[in-house]
XYZ file of C-alpha atoms in Angstrom:
716
model
C 6.669 10.104 -16.894
C 5.388 8.183 -19.688
C 4.596 4.840 -17.360
C 2.860 1.747 -18.480
C -0.538 1.980 -16.407
C -0.285 5.879 -18.445
C 0.269 4.954 -21.517
C -2.941 5.004 -23.880
C -3.519 2.036 -26.155
C -6.345 2.993 -28.113
C -8.133 5.439 -26.043
C -7.333 4.300 -22.900
C -3.877 2.982 -20.013
C -3.064 -0.379 -20.277
C -4.243 -0.569 -16.362
C -7.927 -0.085 -17.889
C -6.801 -2.614 -19.632
C -5.434 -4.390 -17.425
C -7.903 -4.121 -13.624
C -11.011 -1.997 -15.155
C -12.051 -3.945 -18.124
C -12.230 -7.237 -16.996
C -12.905 -6.228 -12.916
C -15.713 -4.717 -14.705
C -16.697 -8.143 -16.425
C -16.198 -10.024 -13.214
C -18.182 -7.070 -11.466
C -21.214 -7.896 -13.805
C -20.929 -11.710 -13.564
C -21.160 -11.365 -9.853
C -25.154 -9.571 -10.979
C -25.723 -11.848 -13.292
C -25.551 -14.787 -10.744
C -27.391 -12.958 -7.957
C -30.027 -12.572 -10.630
C -29.661 -15.984 -12.521
C -31.328 -18.167 -9.983
C -34.508 -15.249 -9.639
C -34.650 -15.228 -13.714
C -34.565 -19.398 -14.753
C -36.939 -19.121 -12.128
C -39.238 -16.981 -13.194
C -38.577 -18.490 -17.228
C -39.620 -22.509 -15.428
C -43.184 -20.352 -14.375
C -43.454 -19.282 -18.534
C -42.773 -21.941 -19.571
C -45.331 -24.386 -17.592
C -47.660 -21.544 -18.501
C -47.158 -21.572 -21.347
C -46.656 -25.715 -22.550
C -47.231 -27.271 -19.313
C -51.167 -29.360 -19.485
C -52.604 -29.788 -16.609
C -55.396 -32.241 -18.325
C -53.053 -34.245 -19.470
C -50.743 -34.780 -16.742
C -48.011 -32.987 -18.647
C -45.924 -30.673 -17.353
C -43.065 -28.388 -18.546
C -40.080 -29.961 -16.954
C -41.307 -33.023 -18.747
C -40.352 -31.910 -21.602
C -36.823 -30.283 -20.634
C -35.258 -33.074 -21.674
C -36.318 -35.624 -24.654
C -37.921 -38.462 -22.773
C -36.006 -42.427 -23.224
C -38.992 -44.717 -24.321
C -39.630 -47.596 -21.073
C -37.832 -50.381 -21.402
C -41.057 -52.257 -19.781
C -43.889 -54.847 -22.042
C -47.165 -52.390 -21.800
C -48.245 -55.789 -23.391
C -47.818 -58.658 -21.262
C -49.343 -61.958 -21.726
C -50.630 -61.704 -17.194
C -51.507 -65.639 -17.017
C -48.722 -66.913 -19.073
C -45.814 -64.499 -16.810
C -48.105 -66.213 -13.655
C -48.276 -69.477 -15.195
C -44.344 -69.213 -15.697
C -43.446 -67.274 -12.289
C -45.187 -70.491 -10.401
C -43.250 -73.521 -12.215
C -40.197 -71.547 -12.227
C -36.351 -73.657 -11.168
C -34.819 -73.300 -8.132
C -31.615 -70.923 -8.979
C -28.037 -72.772 -10.105
C -25.307 -72.154 -7.549
C -27.597 -71.394 -5.000
C -26.565 -68.897 -2.406
C -24.577 -70.057 0.256
C -25.892 -67.040 2.652
C -29.326 -68.426 1.523
C -29.246 -71.879 2.144
C -28.716 -70.650 6.043
C -32.274 -69.308 5.930
C -33.894 -72.135 4.148
C -35.459 -71.967 0.535
C -37.770 -69.143 -0.137
C -42.057 -69.897 -0.014
C -43.850 -69.623 -3.691
C -46.592 -67.401 -3.677
C -50.006 -67.901 -4.535
C -50.655 -67.587 -8.157
C -53.628 -64.969 -6.601
C -50.948 -62.813 -5.333
C -48.592 -63.485 -8.310
C -51.593 -62.056 -10.040
C -51.838 -58.912 -8.285
C -48.656 -58.070 -8.172
C -48.413 -57.930 -11.930
C -50.752 -56.514 -12.759
C -50.126 -54.085 -10.763
C -46.970 -53.780 -12.203
C -48.585 -54.016 -15.914
C -50.428 -50.460 -15.074
C -47.461 -49.163 -13.864
C -45.890 -49.689 -17.086
C -48.874 -48.497 -19.033
C -49.471 -45.460 -17.643
C -45.024 -45.263 -18.262
C -46.140 -45.369 -21.911
C -49.309 -43.516 -21.555
C -47.038 -40.495 -20.200
C -44.216 -41.028 -22.949
C -46.833 -39.879 -26.188
C -48.040 -37.737 -24.041
C -44.757 -35.421 -23.690
C -43.379 -36.377 -27.253
C -46.425 -35.036 -28.599
C -46.004 -32.274 -26.753
C -42.487 -31.356 -27.466
C -43.417 -29.232 -29.825
C -40.803 -27.111 -32.258
C -41.658 -24.014 -30.167
C -41.461 -25.931 -26.442
C -37.450 -26.741 -28.372
C -36.756 -23.420 -29.169
C -38.534 -21.787 -25.842
C -36.136 -25.372 -23.959
C -33.460 -24.495 -25.594
C -33.181 -20.673 -24.534
C -34.617 -21.580 -20.892
C -31.391 -24.525 -20.820
C -28.537 -22.327 -22.022
C -29.331 -19.645 -19.931
C -29.180 -21.944 -16.927
C -26.486 -23.954 -18.122
C -23.972 -20.488 -17.694
C -26.027 -19.090 -14.715
C -24.925 -22.254 -13.157
C -21.846 -22.327 -13.866
C -20.773 -19.072 -12.430
C -22.873 -20.186 -9.396
C -19.915 -23.544 -9.191
C -17.219 -20.732 -9.904
C -18.131 -18.451 -7.487
C -14.909 -18.772 -5.162
C -12.990 -18.463 -9.046
C -14.566 -15.320 -9.649
C -14.343 -14.264 -6.133
C -9.758 -14.658 -5.570
C -9.621 -13.215 -9.505
C -11.646 -10.311 -8.696
C -9.402 -9.866 -5.300
C -6.211 -11.261 -7.898
C -6.685 -8.359 -10.213
C -7.988 -6.108 -7.549
C -4.514 -6.299 -5.266
C -1.507 -6.425 -7.795
C -3.389 -2.834 -9.201
C -3.577 -1.341 -5.827
C 0.147 -2.662 -5.404
C 1.165 -0.692 -8.325
C -0.668 2.666 -6.894
C 0.037 2.454 -3.884
C -2.788 1.929 -2.695
C -3.111 -0.250 0.381
C -4.774 0.782 3.962
C -1.773 1.878 6.467
C -2.040 3.900 9.297
C -0.521 7.283 7.249
C 0.121 6.268 3.288
C 3.171 6.906 1.417
C 4.264 9.995 0.855
C 8.292 9.904 0.686
C 11.595 7.693 -0.911
C 11.764 5.971 2.378
C 6.972 5.578 2.660
C 7.545 3.788 0.032
C 10.860 1.720 -0.157
C 9.699 0.558 3.142
C 5.805 0.323 2.395
C 8.423 -2.410 -0.752
C 10.048 -4.094 1.633
C 7.009 -5.249 4.051
C 5.666 -6.272 0.671
C 8.513 -8.567 0.543
C 8.651 -9.847 3.438
C 4.036 -10.441 3.456
C 4.298 -11.985 -0.493
C 6.866 -14.809 0.544
C 5.798 -15.940 3.551
C 2.540 -16.233 2.032
C 3.615 -17.709 -1.278
C 5.688 -20.396 1.091
C 2.939 -20.976 3.433
C 0.323 -21.179 -0.614
C 3.224 -23.664 -1.884
C 3.228 -25.916 0.813
C -0.028 -25.736 1.551
C -0.431 -27.689 -2.362
C 2.390 -30.075 -1.837
C 0.478 -31.111 1.279
C -2.463 -32.014 -0.073
C -1.155 -32.699 -3.559
C 1.175 -35.611 -0.559
C -2.190 -37.060 0.286
C -3.082 -39.625 -1.691
C -6.200 -37.332 -2.025
C -7.464 -34.747 -5.729
C -6.647 -31.801 -4.522
C -10.105 -30.031 -5.011
C -10.666 -27.305 -7.701
C -6.119 -26.892 -7.867
C -6.714 -23.888 -10.286
C -7.416 -21.550 -6.791
C -4.788 -23.230 -5.615
C -2.403 -21.470 -8.190
C -4.156 -18.479 -8.795
C -2.879 -17.725 -5.369
C 0.424 -19.025 -5.465
C 0.400 -16.666 -8.878
C -0.537 -13.605 -6.890
C 1.417 -13.856 -4.543
C 4.461 -14.257 -6.763
C 3.452 -11.422 -9.052
C 3.455 -9.824 -5.585
C 6.624 -10.919 -4.733
C 8.158 -8.849 -8.363
C 6.660 -6.188 -7.887
C 7.619 -5.252 -4.524
C 11.675 -6.772 -5.041
C 12.017 -5.178 -8.406
C 10.378 -1.648 -6.159
C 13.404 -3.077 -3.473
C 16.115 -2.494 -6.049
C 15.749 0.118 -7.854
C 12.954 2.175 -5.353
C 10.947 4.863 -6.372
C 11.675 7.813 -5.915
C 9.197 11.127 -4.643
C 8.752 14.506 -5.071
C 8.291 15.188 -2.150
C 11.401 14.482 -0.176
C 13.408 11.280 1.515
C 11.033 11.197 4.658
C 11.456 9.328 7.915
C 11.735 5.976 9.060
C 9.017 6.178 11.769
C 6.870 8.157 9.226
C 7.639 5.115 6.548
C 7.003 2.431 9.203
C 3.629 3.847 10.257
C 2.457 3.424 6.486
C 3.352 -0.136 6.083
C 0.873 -1.857 5.734
C -1.778 -2.884 7.817
C -2.696 -6.522 5.458
C 1.566 -7.008 5.478
C 2.620 -6.597 9.510
C -0.678 -8.954 9.300
C 0.292 -11.673 7.281
C 4.057 -11.593 8.903
C 2.944 -12.058 11.879
C 0.687 -14.876 11.016
C 3.114 -16.497 8.662
C 5.309 -16.505 11.016
C 3.621 -17.533 14.267
C 3.202 -21.421 11.822
C 6.408 -21.126 10.853
C 7.632 -21.286 14.399
C 5.034 -23.379 15.247
C 5.772 -25.896 12.177
C 2.843 -25.564 10.153
C 4.219 -23.614 7.203
C 0.050 -24.119 5.605
C -1.487 -22.246 8.061
C -1.391 -18.846 6.354
C -2.566 -20.217 2.964
C -5.099 -22.789 4.712
C -6.817 -19.067 6.411
C -6.645 -17.165 3.691
C -8.623 -19.855 2.334
C -11.282 -19.148 4.270
C -12.159 -16.585 2.215
C -12.698 -18.743 -0.568
C -15.383 -20.892 1.767
C -17.790 -16.782 1.925
C -17.846 -16.025 -1.526
C -21.261 -14.792 -1.701
C -21.029 -12.556 1.301
C -17.210 -11.173 -0.061
C -18.496 -10.982 -4.058
C -21.292 -8.616 -2.464
C -19.066 -6.559 -0.786
C -16.812 -5.396 -4.042
C -20.517 -4.937 -5.703
C -21.505 -2.944 -2.339
C -18.210 -0.517 -3.063
C -18.684 -0.395 -6.820
C -22.779 0.827 -5.652
C -21.280 4.309 -3.447
C -18.362 4.258 -6.668
C -21.605 5.085 -9.475
C -23.583 6.989 -6.863
C -20.741 9.663 -6.801
C -21.011 9.892 -9.757
C -24.917 10.287 -9.860
C -26.588 14.272 -8.774
C -29.013 12.498 -7.017
C -27.779 13.352 -3.615
C -27.240 16.708 -4.101
C -30.881 17.128 -5.185
C -31.734 15.419 -2.331
C -29.512 17.997 -0.107
C -30.972 20.808 -1.891
C -34.512 19.138 0.009
C -33.259 20.323 3.125
C -30.909 23.167 1.971
C -33.728 25.591 2.676
C -33.772 25.238 6.135
C -30.640 26.936 7.010
C -29.479 23.945 9.226
C -26.880 23.373 10.850
C -23.706 21.195 10.424
C -24.279 19.575 13.309
C -28.303 19.051 12.759
C -27.832 18.188 9.360
C -24.873 15.516 9.869
C -26.780 14.277 11.946
C -30.178 13.867 9.209
C -27.202 12.664 7.183
C -25.959 9.697 9.863
C -29.557 8.242 10.224
C -29.925 8.240 6.803
C -26.935 7.041 6.329
C -27.094 3.997 9.345
C -30.592 2.043 7.097
C -28.255 2.466 4.398
C -25.289 0.357 6.505
C -27.944 -1.875 7.416
C -28.062 -3.596 4.074
C -24.370 -3.926 3.875
C -23.249 -5.562 6.913
C -19.678 -3.472 7.810
C -19.088 -0.169 8.759
C -16.078 0.091 6.818
C -17.223 -0.714 3.396
C -19.906 2.087 3.451
C -17.524 4.244 4.547
C -15.757 2.953 1.016
C -19.117 2.913 -0.476
C -20.235 6.624 0.310
C -17.611 8.681 2.443
C -16.577 11.037 -0.029
C -20.391 12.387 -0.225
C -21.337 11.920 3.363
C -17.866 14.996 3.811
C -18.764 16.601 0.945
C -22.720 17.042 2.098
C -21.243 18.419 6.118
C -19.098 20.462 3.759
C -21.083 21.982 2.028
C -22.930 23.212 5.019
C -20.330 25.311 6.556
C -19.353 22.184 8.976
C -15.204 22.389 9.684
C -13.348 20.180 7.537
C -12.654 18.373 11.472
C -16.106 17.976 11.710
C -16.422 16.397 8.692
C -14.029 13.917 8.943
C -15.728 12.474 12.162
C -18.835 12.227 10.490
C -17.361 10.001 7.856
C -15.213 7.778 10.353
C -18.962 6.862 12.269
C -21.181 7.246 9.133
C -21.265 3.301 9.057
C -21.452 2.474 12.618
C -24.529 3.511 13.403
C -26.090 1.000 11.430
C -24.869 -2.743 11.740
C -27.219 -3.263 14.389
C -30.475 -2.469 12.353
C -32.566 -4.783 10.323
C -31.870 -6.323 7.045
C -27.610 -6.093 8.535
C -25.828 -9.807 7.192
C -23.687 -9.776 10.174
C -26.631 -9.681 12.709
C -27.951 -12.539 10.361
C -24.760 -14.356 10.729
C -25.097 -14.182 14.066
C -27.763 -15.947 15.058
C -26.736 -18.589 12.314
C -23.537 -19.488 14.815
C -25.174 -18.666 17.909
C -28.935 -20.912 18.463
C -29.748 -18.731 21.834
C -30.422 -15.433 19.304
C -32.275 -14.688 16.893
C -32.347 -12.416 14.213
C -35.836 -11.023 15.780
C -34.724 -10.776 19.570
C -30.929 -8.916 18.633
C -33.060 -6.495 15.816
C -35.088 -5.824 18.243
C -32.970 -4.928 20.570
C -30.765 -3.030 17.671
C -33.301 -0.103 16.621
C -32.818 0.110 20.419
C -28.911 0.780 20.752
C -29.598 3.205 16.872
C -32.008 5.374 18.403
C -29.102 5.356 22.364
C -25.597 6.307 19.589
C -27.957 8.499 17.083
C -28.835 10.474 20.503
C -25.563 10.367 21.738
C -24.169 11.758 18.608
C -26.839 14.214 18.027
C -26.836 15.349 22.241
C -22.340 16.051 22.152
C -22.394 17.962 19.034
C -24.944 20.709 20.165
C -23.055 20.714 22.880
C -19.576 21.490 21.109
C -21.033 23.701 18.808
C -19.567 26.989 19.137
C -22.094 28.028 16.443
C -24.998 30.262 17.493
C -28.305 28.077 15.456
C -31.111 29.883 13.155
C -32.661 27.933 11.238
C -35.232 28.996 8.587
C -38.535 30.866 8.712
C -41.629 27.341 7.311
C -42.902 30.146 5.535
C -39.387 30.329 3.301
C -38.901 27.149 3.269
C -41.537 25.158 2.736
C -42.392 26.506 -0.371
C -38.800 26.163 -1.568
C -37.679 22.626 -0.358
C -41.717 21.610 -1.715
C -39.602 23.252 -5.242
C -36.460 21.476 -4.654
C -38.601 17.839 -4.391
C -40.123 18.182 -8.716
C -36.244 17.828 -9.234
C -36.036 14.701 -7.263
C -39.687 12.384 -8.992
C -38.584 11.350 -11.853
C -35.740 9.687 -9.872
C -37.668 7.514 -7.528
C -40.263 7.031 -10.221
C -36.805 5.354 -11.406
C -36.408 3.584 -8.107
C -39.923 2.435 -7.546
C -40.372 0.796 -11.303
C -36.682 -1.222 -10.401
C -37.616 -2.309 -7.938
C -41.195 -2.782 -8.701
C -40.512 -5.084 -12.433
C -38.035 -6.860 -9.975
C -41.125 -7.786 -8.161
C -44.195 -8.874 -10.668
C -41.632 -10.409 -13.103
C -39.019 -12.374 -11.730
C -41.009 -11.840 -7.936
C -37.791 -10.568 -6.173
C -38.521 -8.006 -3.045
C -35.532 -5.942 -1.608
C -34.107 -7.578 1.118
C -30.558 -8.585 2.790
C -30.276 -10.537 -0.300
C -31.010 -9.583 -3.025
C -29.972 -6.061 -1.932
C -26.312 -6.506 -3.296
C -27.346 -7.509 -7.105
C -30.603 -5.192 -6.637
C -28.622 -1.492 -6.001
C -26.234 -1.883 -8.632
C -28.691 -2.489 -11.516
C -30.847 0.529 -9.083
C -27.975 3.086 -9.482
C -26.770 1.761 -12.937
C -29.799 2.858 -14.095
C -30.213 6.256 -12.012
C -25.981 7.082 -13.998
C -28.023 6.550 -16.923
C -30.485 8.743 -16.372
C -28.926 10.942 -14.854
C -26.303 11.704 -17.898
C -28.439 11.438 -20.258
C -31.230 13.981 -18.679
C -28.520 16.935 -17.983
C -26.114 16.427 -21.289
C -24.464 19.653 -20.939
C -25.910 21.024 -17.627
C -23.670 23.265 -14.875
C -22.958 20.707 -11.692
C -25.597 21.723 -9.151
C -21.888 21.516 -6.480
C -18.955 22.816 -9.671
C -16.136 22.472 -5.983
C -17.595 17.962 -5.875
C -17.352 17.762 -9.928
C -14.340 16.141 -9.926
C -14.616 13.550 -8.613
C -17.910 13.118 -12.394
C -17.229 12.400 -15.727
C -18.843 13.440 -18.626
C -20.820 10.666 -20.125
C -22.413 7.519 -19.265
C -19.426 4.846 -20.208
C -16.479 7.220 -18.398
C -18.619 7.528 -15.510
C -18.718 3.789 -15.164
C -15.614 3.573 -15.816
C -13.662 5.726 -13.412
C -15.970 3.954 -10.637
C -15.141 1.379 -11.551
C -10.968 2.599 -11.594
C -12.534 3.591 -7.295
C -13.218 -0.222 -7.432
C -10.535 -1.429 -8.314
C -8.740 0.268 -4.944
C -10.580 -0.172 -2.626
C -11.380 -3.401 -4.120
C -8.029 -4.758 -3.408
C -7.216 -2.226 -0.037
C -9.909 -3.794 1.554
C -10.334 -7.748 0.520
C -7.177 -8.071 1.203
C -7.053 -6.489 5.181
C -10.499 -9.427 5.881
C -8.757 -11.498 3.829
C -5.696 -11.054 6.334
C -7.066 -10.705 8.983
C -8.231 -13.794 9.090
C -5.104 -15.545 9.018
C -4.942 -13.566 12.561
C -7.956 -14.406 13.522
C -6.005 -18.120 12.650
C -3.479 -16.932 15.637
C -5.381 -15.908 17.726
C -7.326 -19.453 18.078
C -4.192 -21.517 17.295
C -2.478 -20.058 19.959
C -5.653 -20.465 22.354
C -4.173 -17.464 24.631
C -8.124 -16.997 25.229
C -7.397 -20.226 27.992
C -4.989 -17.721 29.762
C -8.189 -16.263 30.766
C -10.908 -17.878 33.259
C -13.981 -19.213 32.609
C -15.855 -17.808 35.058
C -15.365 -14.703 36.669
C -16.089 -13.151 40.145
C -19.362 -11.823 39.279
C -21.171 -11.555 35.560
C -19.282 -6.790 35.656
C -16.138 -8.548 36.012
C -17.422 -11.403 33.335
C -18.683 -8.132 31.162
C -15.226 -5.955 31.683
C -13.102 -8.455 30.212
C -15.250 -9.407 27.387
C -16.154 -5.680 26.274
C -11.953 -5.242 26.925
C -11.524 -7.833 23.842
C -14.036 -6.799 21.584
C -12.781 -4.328 21.679
C -9.251 -5.369 20.907
C -10.382 -7.761 18.220
C -12.601 -4.708 16.949
C -8.883 -3.060 15.795
C -7.415 -6.196 13.935
C -9.928 -7.708 12.818
C -12.839 -7.547 10.307
C -16.291 -7.833 11.560
C -17.387 -11.002 9.760
C -14.156 -12.750 10.334
C -14.883 -11.513 14.363
C -18.168 -13.520 14.614
C -17.223 -16.586 13.627
C -13.598 -16.267 16.495
C -16.327 -14.275 18.778
C -18.726 -17.807 17.888
C -15.684 -20.217 19.451
C -14.401 -18.784 21.513
C -15.710 -16.091 24.553
C -19.352 -16.666 23.492
C -19.468 -19.649 26.021
C -17.765 -17.485 28.919
C -20.657 -14.857 28.680
C -23.236 -17.248 28.392
C -21.538 -19.369 31.820
C -21.269 -16.018 33.461
C -24.992 -15.993 33.223
C -24.890 -12.603 30.896
C -27.947 -13.043 28.482
C -27.191 -14.045 25.347
C -28.996 -10.819 22.960
C -27.447 -8.592 25.425
C -23.537 -10.314 24.837
C -23.491 -9.615 21.261
C -25.157 -6.372 21.273
C -22.782 -5.041 23.413
C -19.919 -7.530 20.251
C -21.252 -4.998 17.612
C -20.882 -1.968 19.513
C -17.601 -2.692 21.022
C -16.128 -3.368 17.754
C -16.494 -0.270 15.747
C -15.386 0.433 18.339
C -12.111 -1.316 17.554
C -12.468 0.275 14.054
C -12.261 4.032 15.544
C -9.822 3.835 17.965
C -6.643 4.331 17.899
C -3.407 3.189 16.144
C -4.833 0.862 13.695
C -8.815 3.233 13.926
C -10.054 1.020 10.364
C -12.841 3.150 9.744
C -10.670 6.510 10.155
C -8.061 5.088 7.989
C -10.756 4.053 4.886
C -12.535 8.258 5.518
C -8.399 9.040 4.592
C -8.207 7.366 1.464
C -11.405 8.240 0.077
C -11.434 12.035 1.588
C -7.625 11.928 0.472
C -4.994 13.273 2.587
C -4.778 16.324 1.091
C -8.376 17.292 2.730
C -6.931 15.477 5.699
C -3.789 17.680 6.439
C -5.282 21.385 5.383
C -8.013 19.800 8.138
C -5.300 19.369 10.468
C -3.422 22.109 9.520
C -6.201 24.954 9.555
C -7.155 24.046 13.755
C -3.300 23.779 14.512
C -3.514 27.609 16.869
C -7.129 26.428 17.918
C -8.056 24.097 21.618
C -7.103 20.558 22.109
C -10.614 19.386 21.290
C -10.718 21.294 18.089
C -7.225 19.958 16.931
C -8.595 16.743 17.815
C -12.194 16.148 16.637
C -12.633 13.908 14.240
C -10.872 11.758 16.771
C -12.442 12.578 20.068
C -15.998 12.835 19.268
C -16.331 9.658 17.675
C -14.794 7.935 20.118
C -16.552 9.753 22.426
C -20.073 8.848 21.437
C -18.962 5.598 21.072
C -17.105 4.730 23.969
C -20.115 6.243 26.377
C -22.684 4.108 24.157
C -20.893 1.033 24.176
C -20.651 1.689 28.284
C -24.129 2.658 28.515
C -25.544 -1.271 26.487
C -22.561 -2.930 28.405
C -23.274 -1.670 31.884
C -27.427 -0.900 32.232
C -29.027 -4.215 31.655
C -27.363 -5.136 33.995
C -28.237 -2.580 36.485
C -31.557 -3.284 35.937
C -31.040 -6.871 36.509
C -29.142 -6.086 39.880
C -30.707 -3.006 41.931
C -34.557 -3.794 41.853
C -34.847 0.074 42.502
C -34.457 0.587 38.094
C -36.642 -3.378 38.056
C -39.760 -0.008 36.519
C -36.744 0.485 33.479
C -37.967 -3.111 32.239
C -41.098 -2.162 31.042
C -40.204 1.465 29.118
C -38.532 -1.453 26.495
C -41.662 -4.233 25.317
C -39.567 -7.198 24.562
C -40.487 -8.887 21.236
C -43.657 -10.770 19.573
C -42.077 -14.443 18.145
């Protein structure tokens, strides 16, 4: 069937013209905004070095615009001015208030002369500086400042419109994701009833969102105060209206699946999670008479545009990485050792943890690199179930490591903790959870471990290092150029900007140097495209679906946080418990539940204002509390019935591969049938128990005090 999305226009589908090209442009604009401040700082520095004149006390910033001649008179007759002011007549029509204090005494001629002389000196300095600036305004300066100020104008325009850029990206991605039935549900749509119920649920959610957005704008307009950024409100309403029309059409003319009708129970599980959240939050606010409540909370997305724009860049980076051969080349370094799937997975997860630390969200990392991790575990001989388990928890280990943005947010919202302390204890938590995974995977493996002899493996490994050297050089050069030319190091602030640039250059190098060569892993080659342009376009297409699905979910989780906050459900629980063991148990359960329904950034904001004070009131150390929170969130992201990281794994791996994994173990024992669920849950549950209760035990039982000496405190 020749659908609008599949029709070719100048060699591109309608969907690519409508979504891929605009989103690609928006991602590039986001990169420019991120790099703009660095570049402009260097342009100012270069301008100062080229045109600044320290001897004449002229700096480049004085030359960025034509100077204005001072209005004061540099040739004033000082004695005449002293005489004039000394003989000055009183003001006509004096102020009644001034009369209360009497006449001001006239200053002596000496004081007047000194004051006028000082003013005259300042005036001459202004005129002197004006003449110097005019002399330095050469044609070269004017050309350079035109370039510099034009760049600043473009950069400033993008910076001032971050919210608009983010909203356009979300709007295009959400519409594209809806058209393609790619929203995240407990299970994806497969049958006709699945698609019908997905559309019907989104009719309800879109109608609630549209009504709330309209009422919010109406209330703001009637307040008597000019509405800030009305264009954003128009776009929100337009997006929800389009989503409503798309889904209404599908309800009136249902999509027919070649797989059959299905059943209503399975169809209910395929309803997008964001639609569930929008419906629950929307109905709650309507019942409470707060029509604009839903729109108010989803507009919080616009309060932190940089964070969510950076998430889009990280997802794009992951999709670009999938199009290159770099992971295959690096995995070839390990393959000569013939490591067991469990050992290889452990090494992969260690590396993945450090990569996750730059994103601050495990779900983003699963989307960005989950497909690569699954493929590599399968290539090493791991079963599908084990590979799915490893993929689902691939991002769960790194959210406690430096330089995770989530930790920075916690420290910013809670003065009781610092990033130094959080990262210090986060490293120990990372050692705990990674070791638990290694032990669990080794205990549960069935095949006999056999590692290749170093005498054979080492030479082969060294040979495999050679092809990776050019890629390492590319990375090193890009990082060096940023540091040398822009004075910008790769860290948690700059990573979202630098990483896509690195991967774009790596992808270009990879496609140019390996043109026509066979793929290293043919079973994974279907994900890769030939040529630079096709690869970038394919990566952008994948990015759009993931951005639309994930940010829709994150946006509505903000609304769910609003429901929890306004319902004051926490008021039903005591603020002070019998002891800190009971308080910790309550806090652990609530954090896991929050992890099941909210994104980490919104959940941290909610916890900081509601549950953190309960922990502090019950003598739970703030650092201990927040370490527990991070691990509890990660367990929540793995826990049924939602299990967002499992759902994202299913989304990036594909429904067919997940079904194949279930089919190949359906005749085996209970653990093997549900390994992809049990293994990550067991690791994170034990990890959460240790993180939650071990510090309390060390504190309460004197015989365990020696354990505290094993963990020295960080230097402040």
